[in-house]
């Protein structure tokens, strides 16, 4: 396994997935370099957590809010208690480990989003498939009433067409309706 | 001065009088030699024989004035195979003056054919014009048919070949015997009266007449006939409806037959019917047809006689029934090229095409102008 590198921060802040965290811990057992890096990261984190709570100035808060929504009016002023920002040291990384016990039945936020995404995609695919099947059934063979020009599969009624051809030649003075004989009852062969 | 000028001009004219004949004589002799050599033994440059034209016009109108009944043999050959195999029959013919013609086969009425008067004739006023416009006609002799004296009129093509021979009754001008040929001399059809009685057709043309065996085909359907205005409308809607096809065959009648448009073409001797249907040909359901490739497309022929062909072309199914040389069909194929078989089957009956048609149908539900 490669060195942990940028994953050291995630490991210290407990932001790795459960299996990634296990692999990282296994790696630490064999890699002194990463172990030292984790120790340094953990010391720095502990040092930060040990700092007293600092409240940012109102000016800084207003500037940050203005950056967040440029051109928009500022939200109404919150109560003083709500305006008190959380101390940096109070921040806790979310727990990505598999839930356990009664309180662990609710999936984590990332997993929840993934499930929601899968559901939306599946629902969309099902809806699209149903729409295509519906359209295909509507566009199936058979001439719908009122749309005689819709392309359909046809088989020419040859015998009827041959009779109609013979009928049309009946008005010509110098033409025999010979094709009529074919469609009734005649002999085919060499002469008679 | 003026006299001198005239004298001088006269001298010049005198010189020309000597030179011009010297130069002109060989030219005239050469032109005569070329002209005489160009005149063939055939009749194509002779023009129509006025007597033959008169006989044909009388013959074309004879059915309006003369009733007759008789026994006739009819034979027809396939223009597709040009083999010796013929389809032949002896038929009983009864015709009422100015009315219908009944044709019976084996004492069974096969059909009642209307005359031209009940058709919407699209090819001029005189029914003989088709033949006279396409061929050069000549009176070539006399003969006897069924004991009656006849004059023989021959219709020649522009290349001098014989297209048809007609034996016209001297008394009534009725055509008593007919033969038609391709340009290479192959016989397409032949018929002749064995017996004929003029003025005897009392029992003609009642549907189901005779022994009452089987249904007779009667064609009193003038409501389905199409006029030129209707044909123009059909063309705007995407139907092809050509006014003429190859071989000099002109459209003389058009009508609706179910969901098809029938277009009838003739040159007075040869006949071709073209049927157009909206859709795509399903070759899997064709029975008895062959397969022929034509410039990347597929045509399904059935030799007959009569020769029959069908193919898909641009959303229409074209079916041809031809009692004519294949020049007419070739021209039709050139103007309405057949689609490849795969295109018709895959693209137009595939799942995507069905989806497309379904979407169009749904769209038409919400289209207020549809």
Coordinates of C-alpha atoms in Angstrom, one line a residue:
Chain A
X1 CA 0.0 0.0 0.0
X2 CA 1.2 3.5 -0.7
X3 CA 1.8 6.0 2.0
X4 CA -1.2 7.7 3.4
X5 CA -0.1 11.3 2.3
X6 CA -3.2 13.4 2.0
X7 CA -5.4 10.8 3.7
X8 CA -3.5 11.5 7.0
X9 CA -5.7 14.5 7.7
X10 CA -8.9 12.5 7.0
X11 CA -7.7 9.8 9.2
X12 CA -6.9 12.1 12.1
X13 CA -10.2 13.9 11.6
X14 CA -12.0 10.6 11.3
X15 CA -13.4 11.4 7.9
X16 CA -12.5 8.1 6.1
X17 CA -14.9 5.5 5.2
X18 CA -14.9 2.5 7.5
X19 CA -12.9 0.2 5.2
X20 CA -10.5 2.9 4.2
X21 CA -9.9 3.6 7.8
X22 CA -9.2 0.0 8.5
X23 CA -6.7 -0.2 5.6
X24 CA -5.0 3.0 6.8
X25 CA -4.6 1.6 10.3
X26 CA -3.2 -1.6 8.9
X27 CA -0.7 0.5 6.9
X28 CA 0.3 2.4 10.0
X29 CA 1.4 -0.9 11.7
X30 CA 4.0 -1.4 9.0
X31 CA 5.0 2.2 8.0
X32 CA 6.9 4.2 10.5
X33 CA 6.9 7.2 8.2
X34 CA 3.2 7.5 8.1
X35 CA 2.9 6.7 11.7
X36 CA 5.1 9.7 12.5
X37 CA 3.1 11.9 10.1
X38 CA -0.1 10.8 11.9
X39 CA 1.4 11.7 15.2
X40 CA 2.3 15.1 14.0
X41 CA -1.1 15.7 12.6
X42 CA -2.8 14.5 15.8
X43 CA -0.6 16.8 17.9
X44 CA -1.5 19.8 15.8
X45 CA -5.1 18.9 16.0
X46 CA -4.9 18.6 19.8
X47 CA -3.1 21.9 20.0
X48 CA -5.9 23.6 18.0
X49 CA -8.6 22.0 20.2
X50 CA -6.9 23.2 23.3
X51 CA -7.1 26.9 22.2
X52 CA -9.7 29.0 23.9
X53 CA -12.9 29.8 22.1
X54 CA -12.6 32.9 20.0
X55 CA -15.5 34.9 18.7
X56 CA -15.0 36.6 15.4
X57 CA -15.7 40.2 15.1
X58 CA -19.1 41.5 13.8
X59 CA -17.3 43.1 10.9
X60 CA -15.7 39.9 9.8
X61 CA -19.0 38.0 10.0
X62 CA -20.8 40.7 8.0
X63 CA -18.0 40.6 5.4
X64 CA -18.2 36.9 5.1
X65 CA -22.0 37.0 4.7
X66 CA -21.7 39.7 2.0
X67 CA -19.2 37.5 0.1
X68 CA -21.6 34.5 0.3
X69 CA -24.5 36.4 -1.3
X70 CA -23.3 39.2 -3.4
X71 CA -26.0 41.7 -4.4
X72 CA -28.6 40.2 -2.2
X73 CA -29.9 41.8 0.9
X74 CA -28.5 40.5 4.1
X75 CA -30.6 38.1 6.1
X76 CA -32.4 39.6 9.1
X77 CA -30.3 39.8 12.2
X78 CA -30.4 36.7 14.2
X79 CA -30.7 36.7 18.0
X80 CA -27.5 37.2 19.9
X81 CA -27.3 33.6 20.9
X82 CA -27.6 32.5 17.3
X83 CA -25.0 35.0 16.2
X84 CA -22.5 33.4 18.4
X85 CA -20.4 31.3 16.1
X86 CA -19.3 27.9 17.1
X87 CA -15.8 27.7 18.4
X88 CA -13.3 26.0 16.0
X89 CA -12.3 23.5 18.6
X90 CA -15.9 22.4 19.0
X91 CA -16.1 21.1 15.4
X92 CA -16.4 17.4 15.2
X93 CA -16.0 15.3 12.1
X94 CA -19.0 13.2 11.2
X95 CA -18.8 9.6 12.0
X96 CA -18.6 7.5 8.8
X97 CA -18.3 4.2 10.5
X98 CA -21.1 1.7 10.2
X99 CA -23.9 2.4 12.6
X100 CA -24.2 0.1 15.5
X101 CA -26.8 -0.2 18.2
X102 CA -30.2 1.4 18.4
X103 CA -29.0 4.8 17.4
X104 CA -27.3 3.5 14.4
X105 CA -30.4 2.5 12.3
X106 CA -30.4 5.9 10.5
X107 CA -27.9 5.9 7.6
X108 CA -25.2 8.5 7.4
X109 CA -25.6 11.6 5.2
X110 CA -23.4 10.4 2.4
X111 CA -25.0 7.0 2.3
X112 CA -28.4 8.6 2.4
X113 CA -27.6 10.9 -0.5
X114 CA -26.3 7.9 -2.5
X115 CA -29.4 5.9 -1.9
X116 CA -31.5 8.9 -2.8
X117 CA -29.5 9.3 -6.0
X118 CA -29.9 5.6 -6.9
X119 CA -33.6 5.8 -6.3
X120 CA -34.0 8.9 -8.5
X121 CA -32.0 7.4 -11.3
X122 CA -33.9 4.1 -11.1
X123 CA -37.2 5.9 -11.1
X124 CA -36.2 8.0 -14.1
X125 CA -35.1 4.9 -16.0
X126 CA -38.3 3.2 -15.3
X127 CA -40.4 6.2 -16.3
X128 CA -38.4 6.6 -19.5
X129 CA -38.7 2.9 -20.4
X130 CA -42.5 3.0 -19.8
X131 CA -42.8 6.1 -22.0
X132 CA -40.8 4.4 -24.8
X133 CA -42.9 1.2 -24.6
X134 CA -46.1 3.3 -24.7
X135 CA -44.9 5.2 -27.7
X136 CA -43.8 2.1 -29.4
X137 CA -47.2 0.5 -28.8
X138 CA -48.9 3.6 -30.2
X139 CA -46.7 3.5 -33.3
X140 CA -47.2 -0.1 -34.0
X141 CA -48.5 -1.6 -37.2
X142 CA -52.0 -1.0 -38.2
X143 CA -53.4 2.1 -39.8
X144 CA -54.9 4.4 -37.2
X145 CA -58.1 6.1 -38.2
X146 CA -57.7 9.5 -39.6
X147 CA -54.1 9.0 -40.6
X148 CA -54.1 7.1 -43.8
X149 CA -50.6 8.2 -44.8
X150 CA -48.9 6.7 -41.8
X151 CA -46.2 4.3 -43.1
X152 CA -47.3 0.8 -42.4
X153 CA -46.3 -2.6 -43.7
X154 CA -48.5 -3.5 -46.7
X155 CA -48.9 -6.5 -49.0
X156 CA -50.4 -5.6 -52.4
X157 CA -53.5 -7.6 -53.2
X158 CA -52.1 -8.8 -56.5
X159 CA -55.2 -10.7 -57.8
X160 CA -57.5 -7.7 -57.1
X161 CA -55.0 -5.4 -58.8
X162 CA -54.8 -7.7 -61.8
X163 CA -58.6 -7.6 -62.1
X164 CA -58.7 -3.9 -61.8
X165 CA -56.1 -3.7 -64.5
X166 CA -58.3 -5.8 -66.8
X167 CA -61.2 -3.6 -66.0
X168 CA -59.4 -0.4 -66.8
X169 CA -58.4 -1.8 -70.2
X170 CA -62.1 -2.5 -71.0
X171 CA -62.5 1.1 -72.1
X172 CA -59.7 0.9 -74.7
X173 CA -60.9 0.1 -78.2
X174 CA -57.8 -1.8 -79.4
X175 CA -56.7 -3.6 -76.2
X176 CA -57.7 -7.1 -75.0
X177 CA -58.6 -7.6 -71.3
X178 CA -56.3 -10.6 -71.4
X179 CA -55.2 -10.2 -67.8
X180 CA -58.8 -10.9 -66.7
X181 CA -58.4 -14.5 -68.0
X182 CA -55.5 -15.0 -65.6
X183 CA -57.5 -14.1 -62.6
X184 CA -60.5 -16.3 -63.4
X185 CA -59.7 -19.7 -64.7
X186 CA -57.3 -20.3 -67.5
X187 CA -54.7 -22.7 -68.7
X188 CA -51.1 -21.8 -68.6
X189 CA -48.7 -23.7 -70.8
X190 CA -47.3 -23.9 -74.3
X191 CA -50.2 -22.5 -76.2
X192 CA -53.5 -24.1 -75.3
Chain B
X1 CA -23.3 56.2 -114.6
X2 CA -26.2 54.4 -113.5
X3 CA -26.2 52.4 -116.6
X4 CA -22.6 51.6 -116.2
X5 CA -23.3 50.5 -112.7
X6 CA -26.1 48.3 -113.9
X7 CA -23.8 46.9 -116.6
X8 CA -21.1 46.2 -114.1
X9 CA -23.6 44.5 -111.8
X10 CA -24.8 42.5 -114.8
X11 CA -21.3 41.3 -115.4
X12 CA -21.0 40.2 -111.8
X13 CA -24.3 38.4 -112.0
X14 CA -23.2 36.7 -115.2
X15 CA -20.1 35.4 -113.5
X16 CA -22.2 34.2 -110.5
X17 CA -24.6 32.5 -112.9
X18 CA -21.6 30.4 -114.1
X19 CA -20.0 29.7 -110.7
X20 CA -23.1 29.0 -108.6
X21 CA -24.3 26.0 -110.7
X22 CA -20.8 24.6 -110.7
X23 CA -20.7 24.7 -106.9
X24 CA -24.4 24.0 -106.2
X25 CA -24.8 21.0 -108.4
X26 CA -22.5 18.6 -106.4
X27 CA -24.2 19.9 -103.2
X28 CA -27.7 19.2 -104.5
X29 CA -26.7 15.8 -105.9
X30 CA -25.0 14.9 -102.5
X31 CA -28.0 16.0 -100.5
X32 CA -30.3 14.0 -102.7
X33 CA -28.1 11.0 -102.3
X34 CA -28.1 11.3 -98.5
X35 CA -31.9 11.9 -98.5
X36 CA -32.7 8.9 -100.7
X37 CA -30.4 6.7 -98.6
X38 CA -32.0 7.9 -95.4
X39 CA -35.5 6.9 -96.5
X40 CA -36.0 3.3 -95.2
X41 CA -38.1 0.6 -96.6
X42 CA -40.3 0.9 -93.5
X43 CA -43.2 3.2 -93.2
X44 CA -41.9 5.5 -90.4
X45 CA -41.2 8.5 -92.6
X46 CA -44.2 8.0 -94.8
X47 CA -46.6 9.2 -92.2
X48 CA -50.1 7.9 -91.3
X49 CA -52.2 6.4 -94.1
X50 CA -55.4 8.6 -94.2
X51 CA -57.5 5.5 -94.9
X52 CA -56.0 3.7 -92.0
X53 CA -56.6 6.7 -89.7
X54 CA -60.2 6.9 -90.8
X55 CA -60.7 3.1 -90.2
X56 CA -59.3 3.3 -86.7
X57 CA -61.4 6.3 -85.7
X58 CA -64.5 4.4 -87.0
X59 CA -63.4 1.3 -85.2
X60 CA -62.9 3.2 -81.9
X61 CA -66.5 4.4 -82.0
X62 CA -68.0 1.2 -83.3
X63 CA -68.8 -0.2 -79.9
X64 CA -71.1 2.8 -79.3
X65 CA -73.3 1.8 -82.3
X66 CA -73.0 -1.9 -82.8
X67 CA -74.1 -4.8 -80.6
X68 CA -72.5 -8.1 -81.1
X69 CA -71.9 -11.5 -79.5
X70 CA -69.5 -14.2 -80.4
X71 CA -66.8 -16.6 -79.4
X72 CA -63.2 -15.3 -79.2
X73 CA -59.9 -16.9 -78.3
X74 CA -57.4 -14.8 -76.4
X75 CA -53.8 -15.6 -75.7
X76 CA -51.2 -13.6 -73.8
X77 CA -47.5 -14.0 -73.2
X78 CA -45.3 -12.6 -70.5
X79 CA -43.1 -9.6 -71.3
X80 CA -40.9 -10.5 -68.4
X81 CA -39.8 -14.0 -69.4
X82 CA -40.4 -13.7 -73.1
X83 CA -40.8 -17.5 -73.2
X84 CA -43.1 -19.5 -75.4
X85 CA -45.5 -20.2 -72.5
X86 CA -48.8 -18.5 -73.1
X87 CA -52.0 -18.2 -71.2
X88 CA -55.0 -18.9 -73.4
X89 CA -58.7 -19.1 -73.2
X90 CA -61.8 -19.3 -75.3
X91 CA -64.3 -16.7 -74.1
X92 CA -67.9 -15.8 -74.9
X93 CA -68.3 -12.1 -75.6
X94 CA -71.5 -10.1 -75.6
X95 CA -71.6 -6.4 -76.1
X96 CA -74.6 -4.0 -76.1
X97 CA -74.3 -0.9 -78.3
X98 CA -73.1 2.0 -76.2
X99 CA -73.1 -0.1 -73.0
X100 CA -71.2 -2.8 -71.3
X101 CA -69.3 -5.8 -72.4
X102 CA -69.8 -9.2 -70.8
X103 CA -67.1 -11.8 -70.9
X104 CA -67.9 -15.4 -70.0
X105 CA -65.4 -18.2 -69.5
X106 CA -66.7 -21.8 -69.5
X107 CA -70.3 -20.6 -69.5
X108 CA -69.6 -18.5 -66.4
X109 CA -69.8 -14.8 -66.5
X110 CA -66.3 -13.6 -65.6
X111 CA -66.7 -9.9 -65.8
X112 CA -68.8 -7.0 -67.0
X113 CA -66.6 -4.2 -68.4
X114 CA -67.8 -0.7 -68.8
X115 CA -67.1 1.3 -71.9
X116 CA -65.1 4.5 -72.0
X117 CA -68.2 6.5 -71.5
X118 CA -68.4 5.6 -67.9
X119 CA -64.8 6.4 -67.2
X120 CA -63.2 9.8 -66.5
X121 CA -61.1 9.8 -69.6
X122 CA -57.9 11.7 -69.1
X123 CA -56.2 11.3 -72.5
X124 CA -58.1 13.6 -74.9
X125 CA -61.5 13.3 -76.6
X126 CA -61.0 10.5 -79.2
X127 CA -60.0 7.1 -77.9
X128 CA -58.1 6.5 -81.1
X129 CA -55.8 9.4 -80.3
X130 CA -53.7 7.3 -78.0
X131 CA -52.8 4.9 -80.8
X132 CA -52.5 7.5 -83.5
X133 CA -50.3 9.7 -81.3
X134 CA -47.9 6.9 -80.5
X135 CA -47.6 5.0 -83.8
X136 CA -47.6 5.4 -87.5
X137 CA -50.5 3.5 -89.0
X138 CA -50.9 2.0 -92.5
X139 CA -53.5 0.0 -94.3
X140 CA -51.6 -3.1 -95.5
X141 CA -54.1 -5.4 -97.0
X142 CA -57.3 -7.4 -96.6
X143 CA -58.2 -10.7 -95.0
X144 CA -61.2 -12.8 -93.8
X145 CA -61.9 -13.3 -90.1
X146 CA -64.8 -15.5 -88.9
X147 CA -66.2 -15.4 -92.4
X148 CA -66.3 -11.6 -92.5
X149 CA -64.2 -9.3 -94.8
X150 CA -61.6 -7.2 -92.9
X151 CA -59.0 -4.6 -93.6
X152 CA -55.6 -5.0 -92.0
X153 CA -54.2 -2.0 -90.3
X154 CA -50.6 -2.1 -88.9
X155 CA -49.2 0.2 -86.2
X156 CA -45.5 0.9 -86.6
X157 CA -43.1 2.2 -84.0
X158 CA -40.7 5.0 -84.8
X159 CA -37.9 2.4 -85.3
X160 CA -40.0 0.7 -88.0
X161 CA -40.9 -2.3 -85.9
X162 CA -44.5 -3.6 -85.9
X163 CA -46.3 -2.8 -82.6
X164 CA -49.8 -4.2 -83.5
X165 CA -51.9 -5.6 -86.3
X166 CA -55.6 -5.0 -86.4
X167 CA -58.2 -6.7 -88.5
X168 CA -61.1 -4.3 -88.8
X169 CA -64.5 -5.5 -90.1
X170 CA -65.4 -3.7 -93.3
X171 CA -69.1 -3.5 -92.5
X172 CA -69.0 -2.4 -88.8
X173 CA -65.4 -1.4 -88.3
X174 CA -65.3 -3.7 -85.2
X175 CA -61.8 -5.1 -84.5
X176 CA -62.2 -8.8 -85.1
X177 CA -58.6 -9.9 -84.7
X178 CA -55.7 -8.3 -82.9
X179 CA -52.1 -9.0 -82.3
X180 CA -49.4 -7.0 -80.4
X181 CA -45.6 -7.3 -80.4
X182 CA -42.5 -6.1 -78.7
X183 CA -40.0 -4.2 -80.7
X184 CA -38.0 -7.4 -81.3
X185 CA -40.9 -9.2 -82.7
X186 CA -42.0 -11.1 -79.6
X187 CA -45.7 -11.6 -79.4
X188 CA -47.4 -10.1 -76.3
X189 CA -51.0 -10.9 -77.1
X190 CA -53.3 -12.3 -79.7
X191 CA -57.0 -12.6 -80.1
X192 CA -59.6 -13.3 -82.7
X193 CA -63.3 -14.0 -83.1
X194 CA -64.0 -17.5 -84.2
X195 CA -67.7 -16.7 -84.6
X196 CA -69.5 -13.4 -84.3
X197 CA -73.1 -12.3 -84.7
X198 CA -73.6 -8.6 -85.2
X199 CA -76.7 -7.1 -83.6
X200 CA -77.2 -9.9 -81.2
X201 CA -76.6 -9.2 -77.5
X202 CA -80.0 -9.4 -76.0
X203 CA -78.9 -11.1 -72.8
X204 CA -75.8 -9.0 -72.3
X205 CA -74.5 -7.7 -69.1
X206 CA -76.7 -8.6 -66.2
X207 CA -74.7 -9.4 -63.2
X208 CA -74.9 -13.0 -62.4
X209 CA -76.3 -13.8 -65.8
X210 CA -75.8 -17.1 -67.6
X211 CA -75.9 -20.1 -65.2
X212 CA -75.6 -17.8 -62.2
X213 CA -72.5 -19.5 -61.1
X214 CA -70.1 -17.3 -59.2
X215 CA -70.1 -13.6 -58.8
X216 CA -69.5 -11.5 -61.8
X217 CA -67.2 -8.6 -61.4
X218 CA -69.1 -5.4 -62.2
X219 CA -67.4 -2.1 -62.1
X220 CA -70.0 0.6 -61.8
X221 CA -67.9 2.7 -59.5
X222 CA -67.6 6.1 -61.2
X223 CA -67.4 7.7 -57.8
X224 CA -63.9 6.4 -57.3
X225 CA -62.7 7.9 -60.5
X226 CA -60.2 10.7 -60.3
X227 CA -59.9 13.9 -62.3
X228 CA -56.8 15.9 -63.0
X229 CA -57.7 18.2 -60.1
X230 CA -57.7 15.2 -57.8
X231 CA -54.4 14.0 -59.2
X232 CA -52.8 17.3 -58.6
X233 CA -54.0 17.2 -55.0
X234 CA -52.6 13.7 -54.6
X235 CA -49.3 14.8 -55.9
X236 CA -49.2 17.6 -53.3
X237 CA -49.9 14.9 -50.6
X238 CA -46.9 12.9 -51.7
X239 CA -48.3 10.5 -54.2
X240 CA -46.2 10.1 -57.4
X241 CA -49.0 9.9 -60.1
X242 CA -46.7 10.4 -63.2
X243 CA -48.6 11.8 -66.2
X244 CA -46.8 9.4 -68.5
X245 CA -44.3 6.6 -68.3
X246 CA -41.7 5.2 -70.6
X247 CA -42.5 3.8 -74.0
X248 CA -44.9 6.7 -74.7
X249 CA -47.6 5.4 -72.4
X250 CA -49.9 8.2 -71.2
X251 CA -52.2 8.3 -68.2
X252 CA -55.8 7.8 -69.4
X253 CA -57.6 6.9 -66.2
X254 CA -57.0 7.1 -62.4
X255 CA -59.2 5.9 -59.6
X256 CA -59.1 4.8 -56.0
X257 CA -59.1 1.1 -55.2
X258 CA -59.4 0.7 -51.5
X259 CA -56.3 2.3 -50.0
X260 CA -54.5 2.3 -53.3
X261 CA -54.4 4.7 -56.2
X262 CA -54.7 3.0 -59.6
X263 CA -53.1 4.8 -62.5
X264 CA -53.8 3.3 -66.0
X265 CA -51.4 4.0 -68.9
X266 CA -51.7 3.1 -72.5
X267 CA -50.4 4.0 -76.0
X268 CA -53.5 2.5 -77.6
X269 CA -52.0 -1.0 -77.9
X270 CA -50.0 -1.6 -74.7
X271 CA -51.3 -1.2 -71.2
X272 CA -49.7 -0.7 -67.8
X273 CA -51.5 -0.2 -64.5
X274 CA -49.5 1.3 -61.6
X275 CA -50.9 1.0 -58.1
X276 CA -49.6 3.2 -55.3
X277 CA -50.1 2.4 -51.6
X278 CA -48.8 4.3 -48.6
X279 CA -46.4 2.2 -46.5
X280 CA -43.6 -0.2 -46.8
X281 CA -43.6 -3.5 -48.6
X282 CA -43.4 -6.6 -46.4
X283 CA -41.5 -9.1 -48.6
X284 CA -42.0 -11.9 -46.0
X285 CA -45.7 -12.1 -46.9
X286 CA -45.2 -12.1 -50.7
X287 CA -46.0 -15.5 -52.2
X288 CA -44.9 -16.5 -55.6
X289 CA -42.6 -13.6 -56.3
X290 CA -39.0 -13.7 -57.4
X291 CA -36.3 -11.3 -56.3
X292 CA -34.3 -9.0 -58.6
X293 CA -31.7 -6.3 -57.7
X294 CA -32.0 -2.9 -59.3
X295 CA -29.4 -0.3 -58.6
X296 CA -29.0 -1.2 -54.9
X297 CA -32.7 -1.8 -54.4
X298 CA -34.9 -4.9 -54.6
X299 CA -37.8 -5.5 -56.9
X300 CA -40.1 -8.5 -56.5
X301 CA -41.3 -9.7 -60.0
X302 CA -43.9 -12.2 -60.9
X303 CA -43.7 -13.1 -64.6
X304 CA -47.3 -13.9 -65.3
X305 CA -48.7 -13.2 -67.8
X306 CA -49.4 -10.4 -67.2
X307 CA -46.1 -9.3 -65.9
X308 CA -46.4 -8.0 -62.3
X309 CA -43.8 -6.3 -60.2
X310 CA -43.8 -4.7 -56.8
X311 CA -41.3 -2.7 -54.8
X312 CA -41.0 0.0 -52.1
X313 CA -40.0 3.5 -53.0
X314 CA -39.9 6.4 -50.6
X315 CA -42.8 5.5 -48.3
X316 CA -45.0 4.1 -51.2
X317 CA -45.5 0.6 -52.4
X318 CA -45.5 0.5 -56.2
X319 CA -47.2 -2.4 -57.9
X320 CA -47.2 -2.7 -61.7
X321 CA -49.4 -4.9 -63.9
X322 CA -48.0 -4.7 -67.4
X323 CA -49.2 -6.0 -70.7
X324 CA -46.4 -4.1 -72.5
X325 CA -42.7 -4.2 -73.2
X326 CA -40.6 -3.6 -70.2
X327 CA -39.4 -0.2 -71.4
X328 CA -42.3 1.3 -69.5
X329 CA -41.3 -0.5 -66.3
X330 CA -37.7 0.4 -66.6
X331 CA -38.6 4.1 -66.9
X332 CA -40.8 3.7 -63.9
X333 CA -38.0 2.1 -61.9
X334 CA -35.7 4.9 -62.9
X335 CA -38.0 7.6 -61.6
X336 CA -39.2 5.6 -58.6
X337 CA -36.1 3.7 -57.5
X338 CA -36.7 0.7 -55.2
X339 CA -35.5 0.9 -51.6
X340 CA -33.0 -1.7 -50.3
X341 CA -34.8 -4.5 -48.6
X342 CA -33.0 -3.9 -45.3
X343 CA -34.2 -0.3 -45.2
X344 CA -37.8 -1.3 -45.5
X345 CA -37.6 -4.0 -42.9
X346 CA -35.2 -2.5 -40.3
X347 CA -35.7 1.2 -40.5
X348 CA -39.4 1.3 -41.0
X349 CA -40.6 -1.5 -38.9
X350 CA -37.9 -1.3 -36.2
X351 CA -38.4 -0.3 -32.6
X352 CA -37.1 3.2 -33.1
X353 CA -39.4 3.7 -36.0
X354 CA -42.3 2.6 -34.0
X355 CA -41.3 5.0 -31.2
X356 CA -41.1 7.8 -33.8
X357 CA -44.5 7.0 -35.2
X358 CA -46.0 6.9 -31.7
X359 CA -44.4 10.3 -30.8
X360 CA -45.9 11.7 -34.0
X361 CA -49.3 10.3 -33.1
X362 CA -49.2 11.8 -29.6
X363 CA -48.1 15.1 -31.1
X364 CA -51.0 15.0 -33.5
X365 CA -53.4 14.8 -30.5
X366 CA -52.2 18.2 -29.2
X367 CA -51.8 19.8 -32.6
X368 CA -54.8 22.0 -33.2
X369 CA -54.1 22.3 -36.9
X370 CA -53.9 18.6 -37.5

